[in-house]
Short mmCIF file of C-alpha atoms in Angstrom, two decimals:
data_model
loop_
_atom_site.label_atom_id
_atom_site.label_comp_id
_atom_site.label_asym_id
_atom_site.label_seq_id
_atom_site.Cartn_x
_atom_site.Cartn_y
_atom_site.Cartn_z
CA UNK A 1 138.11 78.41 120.76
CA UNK A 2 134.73 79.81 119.60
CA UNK A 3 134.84 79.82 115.58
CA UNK A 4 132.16 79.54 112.92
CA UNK A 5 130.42 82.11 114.33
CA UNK A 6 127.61 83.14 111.60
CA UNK A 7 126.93 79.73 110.86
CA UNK A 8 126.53 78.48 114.47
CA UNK A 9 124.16 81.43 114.89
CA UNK A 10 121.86 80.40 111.93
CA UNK A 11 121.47 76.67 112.98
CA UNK A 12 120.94 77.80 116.47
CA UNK A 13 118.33 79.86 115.30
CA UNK A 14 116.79 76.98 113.23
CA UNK A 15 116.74 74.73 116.46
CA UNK A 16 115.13 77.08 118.16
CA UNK A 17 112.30 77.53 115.77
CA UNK A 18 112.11 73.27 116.27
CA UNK A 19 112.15 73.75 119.82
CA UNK A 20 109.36 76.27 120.59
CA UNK A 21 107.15 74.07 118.16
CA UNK A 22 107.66 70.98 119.80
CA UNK A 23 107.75 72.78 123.37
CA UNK A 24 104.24 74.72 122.44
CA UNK A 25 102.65 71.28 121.38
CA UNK A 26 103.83 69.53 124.24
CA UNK A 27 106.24 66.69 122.29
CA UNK A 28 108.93 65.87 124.79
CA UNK A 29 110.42 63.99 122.74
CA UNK A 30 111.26 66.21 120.21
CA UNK A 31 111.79 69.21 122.65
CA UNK A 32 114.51 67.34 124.50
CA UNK A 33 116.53 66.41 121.17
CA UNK A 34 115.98 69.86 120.23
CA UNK A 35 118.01 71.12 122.71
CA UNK A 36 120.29 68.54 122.86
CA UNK A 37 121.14 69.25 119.38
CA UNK A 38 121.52 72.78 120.21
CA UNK A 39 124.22 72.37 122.92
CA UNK A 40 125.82 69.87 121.10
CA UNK A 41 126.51 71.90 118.09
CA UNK A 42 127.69 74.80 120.74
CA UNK A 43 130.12 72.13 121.54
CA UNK A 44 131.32 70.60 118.54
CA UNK A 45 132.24 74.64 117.80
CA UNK A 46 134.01 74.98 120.84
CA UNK A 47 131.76 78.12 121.75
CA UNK A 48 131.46 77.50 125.24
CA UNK A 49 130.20 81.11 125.91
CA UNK A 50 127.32 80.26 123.52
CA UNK A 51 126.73 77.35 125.15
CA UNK A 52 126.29 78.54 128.38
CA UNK A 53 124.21 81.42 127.42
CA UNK A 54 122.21 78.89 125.79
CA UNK A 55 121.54 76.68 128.75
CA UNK A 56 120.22 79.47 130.68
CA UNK A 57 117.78 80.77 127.09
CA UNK A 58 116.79 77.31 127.00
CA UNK A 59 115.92 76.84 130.59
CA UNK A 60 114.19 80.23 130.88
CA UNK A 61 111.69 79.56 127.69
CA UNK A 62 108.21 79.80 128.72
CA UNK A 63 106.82 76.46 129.55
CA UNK A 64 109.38 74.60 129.33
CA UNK A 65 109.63 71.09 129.85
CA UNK A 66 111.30 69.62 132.79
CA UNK A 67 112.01 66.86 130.93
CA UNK A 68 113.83 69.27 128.84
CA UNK A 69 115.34 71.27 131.15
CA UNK A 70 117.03 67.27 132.97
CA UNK A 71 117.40 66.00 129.29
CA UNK A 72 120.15 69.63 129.16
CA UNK A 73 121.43 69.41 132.29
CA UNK A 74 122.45 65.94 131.68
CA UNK A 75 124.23 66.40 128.52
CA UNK A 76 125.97 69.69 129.59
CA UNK A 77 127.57 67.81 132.69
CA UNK A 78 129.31 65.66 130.10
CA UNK A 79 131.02 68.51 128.54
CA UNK A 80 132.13 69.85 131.95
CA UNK A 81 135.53 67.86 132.20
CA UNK A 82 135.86 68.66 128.22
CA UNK A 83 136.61 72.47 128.83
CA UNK A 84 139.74 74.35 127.97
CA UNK A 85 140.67 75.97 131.67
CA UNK A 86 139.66 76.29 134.66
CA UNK A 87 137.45 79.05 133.74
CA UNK A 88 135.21 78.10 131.67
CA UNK A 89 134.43 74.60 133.35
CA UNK A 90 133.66 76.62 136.80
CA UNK A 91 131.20 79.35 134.53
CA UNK A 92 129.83 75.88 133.23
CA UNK A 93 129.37 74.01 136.48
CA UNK A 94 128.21 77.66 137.82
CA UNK A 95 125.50 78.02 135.02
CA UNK A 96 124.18 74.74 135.54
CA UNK A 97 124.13 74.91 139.00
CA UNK A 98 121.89 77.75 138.69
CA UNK A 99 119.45 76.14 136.70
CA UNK A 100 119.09 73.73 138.80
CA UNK A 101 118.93 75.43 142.10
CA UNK A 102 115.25 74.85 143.17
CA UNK A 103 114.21 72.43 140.56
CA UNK A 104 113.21 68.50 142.15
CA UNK A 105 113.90 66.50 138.92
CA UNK A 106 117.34 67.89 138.88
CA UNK A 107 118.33 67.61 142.24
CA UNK A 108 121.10 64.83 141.57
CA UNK A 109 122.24 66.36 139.17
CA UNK A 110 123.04 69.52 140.96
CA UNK A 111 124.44 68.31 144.14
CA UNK A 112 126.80 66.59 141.74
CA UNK A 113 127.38 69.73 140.02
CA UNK A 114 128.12 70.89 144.13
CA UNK A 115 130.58 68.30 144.89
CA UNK A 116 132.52 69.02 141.85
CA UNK A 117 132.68 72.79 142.51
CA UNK A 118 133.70 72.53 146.17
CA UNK A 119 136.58 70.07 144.88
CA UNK A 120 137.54 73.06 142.81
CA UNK A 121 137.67 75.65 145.58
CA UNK A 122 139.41 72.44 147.76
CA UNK A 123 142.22 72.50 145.03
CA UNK A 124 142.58 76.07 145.75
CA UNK A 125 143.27 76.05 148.91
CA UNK A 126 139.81 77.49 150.19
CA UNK A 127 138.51 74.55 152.39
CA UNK A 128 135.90 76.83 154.04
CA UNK A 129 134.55 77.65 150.91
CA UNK A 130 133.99 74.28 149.95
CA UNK A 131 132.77 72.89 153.35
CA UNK A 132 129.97 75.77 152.97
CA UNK A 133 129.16 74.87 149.38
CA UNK A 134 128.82 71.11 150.29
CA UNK A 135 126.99 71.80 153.33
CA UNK A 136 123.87 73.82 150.58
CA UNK A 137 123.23 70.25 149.93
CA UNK A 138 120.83 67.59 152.00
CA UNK A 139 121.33 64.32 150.13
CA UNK A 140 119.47 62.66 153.05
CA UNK A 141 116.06 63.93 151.24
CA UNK A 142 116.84 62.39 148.05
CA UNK A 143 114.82 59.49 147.31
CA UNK A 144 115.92 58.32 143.54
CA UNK A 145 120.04 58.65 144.70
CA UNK A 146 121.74 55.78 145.73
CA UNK A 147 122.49 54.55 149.04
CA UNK A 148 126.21 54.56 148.13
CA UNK A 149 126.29 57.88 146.52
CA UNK A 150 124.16 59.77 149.35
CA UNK A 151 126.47 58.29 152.43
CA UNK A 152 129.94 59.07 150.24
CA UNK A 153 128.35 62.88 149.79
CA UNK A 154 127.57 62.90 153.47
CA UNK A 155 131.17 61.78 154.56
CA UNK A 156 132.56 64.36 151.94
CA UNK A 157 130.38 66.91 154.25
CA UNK A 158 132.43 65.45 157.24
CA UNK A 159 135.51 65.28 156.14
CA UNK A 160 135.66 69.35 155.10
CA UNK A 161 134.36 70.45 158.21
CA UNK A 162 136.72 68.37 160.06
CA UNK A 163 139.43 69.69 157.75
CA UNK A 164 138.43 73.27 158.35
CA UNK A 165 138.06 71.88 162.37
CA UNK A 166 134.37 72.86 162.62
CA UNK A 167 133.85 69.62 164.67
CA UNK A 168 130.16 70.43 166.08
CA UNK A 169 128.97 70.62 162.47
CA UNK A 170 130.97 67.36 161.61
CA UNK A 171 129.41 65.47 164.71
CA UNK A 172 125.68 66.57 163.67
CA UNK A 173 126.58 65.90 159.71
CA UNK A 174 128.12 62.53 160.92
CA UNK A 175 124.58 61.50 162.31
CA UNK A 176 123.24 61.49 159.54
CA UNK A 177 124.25 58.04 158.94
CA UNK A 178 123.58 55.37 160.34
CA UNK A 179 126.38 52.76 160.87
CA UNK A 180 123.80 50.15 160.15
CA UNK A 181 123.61 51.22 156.97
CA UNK A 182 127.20 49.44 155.91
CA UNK A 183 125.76 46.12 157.23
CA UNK A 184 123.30 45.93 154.88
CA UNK A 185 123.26 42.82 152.14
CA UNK A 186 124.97 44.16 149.02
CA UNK A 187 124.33 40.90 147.31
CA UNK A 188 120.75 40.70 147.11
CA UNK A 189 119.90 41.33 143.64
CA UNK A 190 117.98 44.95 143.27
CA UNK A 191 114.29 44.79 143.76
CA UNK A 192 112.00 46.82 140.90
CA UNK A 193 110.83 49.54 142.72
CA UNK A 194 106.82 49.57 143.41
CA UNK A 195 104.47 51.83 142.12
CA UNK A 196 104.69 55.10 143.25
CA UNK A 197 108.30 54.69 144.28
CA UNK A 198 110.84 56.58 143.29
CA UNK A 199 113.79 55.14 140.79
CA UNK A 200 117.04 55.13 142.44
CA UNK A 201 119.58 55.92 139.76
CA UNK A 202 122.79 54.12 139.36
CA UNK A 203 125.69 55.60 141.46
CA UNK A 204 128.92 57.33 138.98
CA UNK A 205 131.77 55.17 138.69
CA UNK A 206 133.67 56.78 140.65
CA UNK A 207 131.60 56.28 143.94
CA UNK A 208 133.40 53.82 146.63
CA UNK A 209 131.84 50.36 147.44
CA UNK A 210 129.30 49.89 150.73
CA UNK A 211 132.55 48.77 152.54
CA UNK A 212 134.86 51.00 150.97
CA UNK A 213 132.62 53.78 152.37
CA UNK A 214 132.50 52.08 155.97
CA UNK A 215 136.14 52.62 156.23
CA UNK A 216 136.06 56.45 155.30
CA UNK A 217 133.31 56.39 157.57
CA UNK A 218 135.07 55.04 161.24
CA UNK A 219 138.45 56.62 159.72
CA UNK A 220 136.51 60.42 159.70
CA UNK A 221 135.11 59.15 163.51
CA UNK A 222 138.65 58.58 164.42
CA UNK A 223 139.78 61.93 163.62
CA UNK A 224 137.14 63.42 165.24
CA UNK A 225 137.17 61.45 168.51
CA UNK A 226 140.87 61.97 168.93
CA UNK A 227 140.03 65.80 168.82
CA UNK A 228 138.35 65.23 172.69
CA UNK A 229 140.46 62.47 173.22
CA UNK A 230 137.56 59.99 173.15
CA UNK A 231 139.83 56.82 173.39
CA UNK A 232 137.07 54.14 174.36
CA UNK A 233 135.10 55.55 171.14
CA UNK A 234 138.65 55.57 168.91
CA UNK A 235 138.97 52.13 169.97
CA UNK A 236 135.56 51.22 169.20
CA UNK A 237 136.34 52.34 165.40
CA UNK A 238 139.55 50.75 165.09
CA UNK A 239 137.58 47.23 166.11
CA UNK A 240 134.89 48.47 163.57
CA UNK A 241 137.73 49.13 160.30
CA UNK A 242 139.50 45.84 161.67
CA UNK A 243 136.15 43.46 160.45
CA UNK A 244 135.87 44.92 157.28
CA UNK A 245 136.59 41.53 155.60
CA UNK A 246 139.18 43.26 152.95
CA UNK A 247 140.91 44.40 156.12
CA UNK A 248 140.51 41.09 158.28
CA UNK A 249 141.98 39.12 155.14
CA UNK A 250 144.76 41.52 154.42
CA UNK A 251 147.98 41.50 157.34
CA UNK A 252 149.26 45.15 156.03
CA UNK A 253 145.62 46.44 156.81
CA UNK A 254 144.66 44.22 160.08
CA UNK A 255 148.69 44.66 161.78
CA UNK A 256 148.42 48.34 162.09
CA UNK A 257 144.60 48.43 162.75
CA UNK A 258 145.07 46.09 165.74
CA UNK A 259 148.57 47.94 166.67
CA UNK A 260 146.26 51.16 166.76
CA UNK A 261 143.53 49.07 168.65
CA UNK A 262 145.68 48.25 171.50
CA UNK A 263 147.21 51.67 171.74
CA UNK A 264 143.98 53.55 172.45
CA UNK A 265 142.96 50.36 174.65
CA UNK A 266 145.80 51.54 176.82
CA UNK A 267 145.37 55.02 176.74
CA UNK A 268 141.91 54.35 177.65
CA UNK A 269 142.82 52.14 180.19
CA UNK A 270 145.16 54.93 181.82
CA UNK A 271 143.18 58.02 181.37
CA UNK A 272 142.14 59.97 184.63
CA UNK A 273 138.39 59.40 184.18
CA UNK A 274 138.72 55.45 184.65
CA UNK A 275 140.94 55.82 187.26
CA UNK A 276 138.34 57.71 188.75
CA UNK A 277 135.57 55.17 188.14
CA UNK A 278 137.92 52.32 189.23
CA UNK A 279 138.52 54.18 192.58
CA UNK A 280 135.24 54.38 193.24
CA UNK A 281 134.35 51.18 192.37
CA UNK A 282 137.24 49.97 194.96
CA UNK A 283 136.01 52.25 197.59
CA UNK A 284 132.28 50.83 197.17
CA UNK A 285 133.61 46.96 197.55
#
C-alpha cells in the first residue's frame, strides 16, 4: 500500500540532493548509503511503484557509481520476497533485471534475479518460457560465483530443457560440467585468493552441497539417457549416485539404486546391439 505520499516525495528529494553531491565528488561511500536510504524509505512506505521507478532514476544518473548501482541492486533483491503479489515482485525482479543486463559487477546478481523469474513462469505452467530465460545466462564465465552455485544454475538449465524435452540443448548444457568437478576436496579450508584474482562470493543458503549437486547431476543424465535408451550409460550413473557416501551409508538410498543398477545391467545385457557385437565376436573365435 503506497501512503505518505507528500512526505516520501520531500525526503526523496532531499536524498537526492545528498546523492548527486556525493556522486559528483566521487565519495562512494556516501553515494551508496544515499541510495540505500532512498529505497529503503520507498520500502518502509510500502510504495513499491516509487521504488522501482527509483531504481531505474538512480541507475540512469549521470556518472554513476557502479559501486552504487551493486550497493542498490543488492538491497532491492532483499525486498523482492517482501512484496504484496505476484505483481509487483515480477515488475521488481523485472526492473532489476534490467539494470543489470550488461553490467559485469552485477552479473551474480542478475542471473539470480534470472533463476528466480524463470521459477515464476515454471509455477505458471510456462516451462518453455523459463528454459529460454535460464538459458540468457552463462554462469560458466563467472569468475567471483561459486563452484556450487554455478554447477546448481547449470543443472537448473538441464533440467528445463529436459522438462520441455529439448534434449540436444540439455546434452550440450550438460557438458558444461565436468563430473570431476564433484570429486573435488570440499574440506580443504578456502585459500585467500591472489592478487589479481577475482573474489568468489559465498553461495545463498539455499544452494545444495558439492554432493548434493552430484546426485541432481547423474539423476538429470539418467533421464536423458533413458530418452535413447542408453542403458550401458544409465547404468554407469546409477554406479555413480550409488558411491555418493550419504547414499552408500543409507539402505533406503543404496537398495533401490543397486535394484535400478542391475535392471539396466540386464537390459543392457539383452539389447540388440550387444547381441550383435557378441555374434561377431563368436563368429571371429
Amino acid at each position: 500500500m503506497e501512503n505518505g505520499g507528500g512526505n516520501l516525495d520531500v525526503q526523496i528529494e532531499a536524498l537526492l540532493n545528498v546523492e548527486k553531491q556525493t556522486r559528483q565528488s566521487g565519495d562512494v561511500a556516501g553515494t551508496r548509503k544515499a541510495v540505500n536510504d532512498i529505497l529503503q524509505l520507498c520500502f518502509d512506505a510500502r510504495a513499491w511503484k516509487t521504488l522501482t521507478d527509483q531504481i531505474v532514476l538512480l541507475s540512469k544518473r549521470r556518472g554513476q557509481l557502479k559501486q552504487a548501482v551493486q550497493a542498490m541492486v543488492q538491497q532491492a533483491m532483499q525486498y523482492i520476497d517482501q512484496t504484496p503479489d505476484l505483481d509487483t515482485k515480477v515488475e521488481l525482479i523485472k526492473t532489476l533485471n534490467s539494470v543489470s543486463a550488461g553490467k559485469i559487477y552485477v552479473e551474480i546478481e542478475r542471473a539470480r534475479l534470472i533463476k528466480k523469474l524463470a521459477k515464476i513462469k515454471e509455477e505458471q505452467g510456462l516451462i518453455a518460457e523459463a528454459a529460454d530465460l535460464m538459458q540468457e545466462i552463462a554462469v560458466e564465465t563467472f569468475g567471483a560465483m561459486a563452484k556450487t552455485e554455478k554447477t546448481a544454475f547449470i543443472l537448473e538449465q538441464v533440467r528445463l530443457c529436459l522438462d520441455r524435452q529439448d534434449y540436444v540443448r540439455a546434452q550440450i548444457l550438460s557438458r558444461k560440467i565436468s563430473p570431476r568437478v564433484f570429486e573435488a576436496e570440499t574440506s580443504k579450508e578456502k585459500k585467500k585468493p591472489k592478487e589479481g584474482e577475482s573474489i568468489i562470493e559465498e553461495p545463498p543458503a539455499d544452494i545444495p552441497s558439492l554432493l548434493e549437486l552430484k546426485k541432481i547431476y547423474y539423476q538429470l543424465m539418467i533421464r536423458y539417457h533413458s530418452h535413447s535408451n542408453d542403458y550401458l550409460e544409465i547404468c554407469r550413473c546409477y554406479k555413480a549416485i550409488y558411491e555418493i557416501p550419504s547414499v552408500k551409508e543409507d539402505p533406503s538410498q543404496w537398495i533401490p539404486v543397486k535394484y535400478l543398477f542391475f535392471v539396466y545391467i540386464f537390459c543392457f545385457s539383452h539389447s540388440p546391439v550387444v547381441h550383435k557385437v557378441l555374434c561377431m565376436h563368436i563368429c571371429l573365435t
